[in-house]
Amino acid sequence: MSLIKSLFTRICWRQSPPQGSSGSGSANLQIEALVQAHGDWLALLATILERERVITGTELARTLSEFAAHTAEDRPAEGQILSFWASRLHEITTTVSEFPSVH
């Protein structure tokens, strides 16, 4: 199980997954779906906030990265997850900014 999947499993189950579920394909698919859903939601939120001129996606990614660093001091696993999403958000906003706006 990858580090990210393992971290999300711990978050979803608050400690560790129920007996027998850590190696099942179904649990892995659920974790992957959870990871993808959170990423999609974050990208959508960043897009809306930037469109409404609340905060740019780049600034949101930077702020999330700083929050991740502070969180990691007390809660390393959570900090690592937040850092992962900050880097993904940065990648997404960089890619999206290359496309012209249609609205």
Short mmCIF file of C-alpha atoms in Angstrom, two decimals:
data_model
loop_
_atom_site.label_atom_id
_atom_site.label_comp_id
_atom_site.label_asym_id
_atom_site.label_seq_id
_atom_site.Cartn_x
_atom_site.Cartn_y
_atom_site.Cartn_z
CA MET A 1 0.00 0.00 0.00
CA SER A 2 1.44 3.38 -0.94
CA LEU A 3 2.17 5.99 1.70
CA ILE A 4 -0.73 8.23 0.62
CA LYS A 5 -3.19 5.32 0.60
CA SER A 6 -1.95 4.27 4.00
CA LEU A 7 -2.35 7.79 5.39
CA PHE A 8 -5.85 8.16 3.99
CA THR A 9 -6.78 4.74 5.37
CA ARG A 10 -5.66 5.86 8.82
CA ILE A 11 -7.62 9.10 8.53
CA CYS A 12 -10.79 7.33 7.37
CA TRP A 13 -10.60 4.74 10.13
CA ARG A 14 -9.00 7.11 12.71
CA GLN A 15 -6.24 4.61 13.51
CA SER A 16 -6.05 1.56 11.29
CA PRO A 17 -8.47 -0.21 8.97
CA PRO A 18 -10.65 -3.04 10.22
CA GLN A 19 -9.04 -6.48 10.22
CA GLY A 20 -8.76 -7.95 6.75
CA SER A 21 -9.59 -4.74 4.87
CA SER A 22 -6.06 -3.36 4.39
CA GLY A 23 -5.18 -5.79 1.62
CA SER A 24 -8.52 -6.00 -0.13
CA GLY A 25 -8.92 -4.55 -3.58
CA SER A 26 -12.23 -2.99 -2.59
CA ALA A 27 -10.66 -0.96 0.22
CA ASN A 28 -7.89 0.23 -2.11
CA LEU A 29 -10.45 1.33 -4.69
CA GLN A 30 -12.37 3.22 -2.02
CA ILE A 31 -9.20 4.98 -0.87
CA GLU A 32 -8.29 5.88 -4.45
CA ALA A 33 -11.81 7.21 -5.02
CA LEU A 34 -11.56 9.25 -1.80
CA VAL A 35 -8.21 10.70 -2.84
CA GLN A 36 -9.51 11.57 -6.32
CA ALA A 37 -12.72 13.10 -4.96
CA HIS A 38 -10.81 15.34 -2.55
CA GLY A 39 -8.49 16.47 -5.33
CA ASP A 40 -11.38 17.19 -7.69
CA TRP A 41 -13.22 19.12 -4.98
CA LEU A 42 -10.13 21.17 -4.16
CA ALA A 43 -9.54 22.01 -7.84
CA LEU A 44 -13.19 23.03 -8.27
CA LEU A 45 -13.10 25.22 -5.16
CA ALA A 46 -9.86 26.87 -6.28
CA THR A 47 -11.35 27.56 -9.71
CA ILE A 48 -14.48 29.15 -8.23
CA LEU A 49 -12.50 31.25 -5.74
CA GLU A 50 -10.21 32.51 -8.47
CA ARG A 51 -13.10 33.24 -10.84
CA GLU A 52 -14.84 35.25 -8.12
CA ARG A 53 -11.55 37.08 -7.49
CA VAL A 54 -11.37 35.92 -3.87
CA ILE A 55 -7.91 34.31 -4.08
CA THR A 56 -5.81 32.98 -6.94
CA GLY A 57 -5.18 29.27 -7.20
CA THR A 58 -1.47 29.88 -6.83
CA GLU A 59 -1.99 31.87 -3.63
CA LEU A 60 -4.34 29.20 -2.27
CA ALA A 61 -1.73 26.52 -3.00
CA ARG A 62 0.97 28.58 -1.27
CA THR A 63 -1.26 29.17 1.75
CA LEU A 64 -2.15 25.49 1.95
CA SER A 65 1.55 24.64 1.75
CA GLU A 66 2.32 26.95 4.68
CA PHE A 67 -0.58 25.47 6.65
CA ALA A 68 0.79 22.00 5.89
CA ALA A 69 4.21 22.95 7.26
CA HIS A 70 2.71 24.24 10.51
CA THR A 71 0.41 21.23 10.83
CA ALA A 72 3.31 18.83 10.28
CA GLU A 73 5.01 20.11 13.43
CA ASP A 74 2.33 18.55 15.65
CA ARG A 75 0.64 16.10 13.29
CA PRO A 76 3.16 14.84 10.69
CA ALA A 77 0.78 12.53 8.83
CA GLU A 78 -1.81 15.28 8.36
CA GLY A 79 0.91 17.73 7.36
CA GLN A 80 2.13 15.34 4.69
CA ILE A 81 -1.37 14.94 3.26
CA LEU A 82 -1.92 18.71 3.20
CA SER A 83 1.47 19.17 1.55
CA PHE A 84 0.50 16.62 -1.09
CA TRP A 85 -2.71 18.52 -1.87
CA ALA A 86 -0.87 21.86 -1.92
CA SER A 87 1.54 20.55 -4.56
CA ARG A 88 -1.30 19.01 -6.60
CA LEU A 89 -3.24 22.28 -6.42
CA HIS A 90 -0.16 24.17 -7.57
CA GLU A 91 0.22 21.80 -10.53
CA ILE A 92 -3.46 22.15 -11.43
CA THR A 93 -3.49 25.95 -11.23
CA THR A 94 -0.34 26.16 -13.31
CA THR A 95 -1.90 23.96 -15.99
CA VAL A 96 -5.27 25.72 -15.93
CA SER A 97 -3.67 29.16 -16.18
CA GLU A 98 -2.21 28.16 -19.54
CA PHE A 99 -5.70 27.89 -21.05
CA PRO A 100 -7.73 30.94 -22.08
CA SER A 101 -10.81 31.78 -20.05
CA VAL A 102 -14.18 31.13 -21.66
CA HIS A 103 -16.24 33.38 -19.39
#
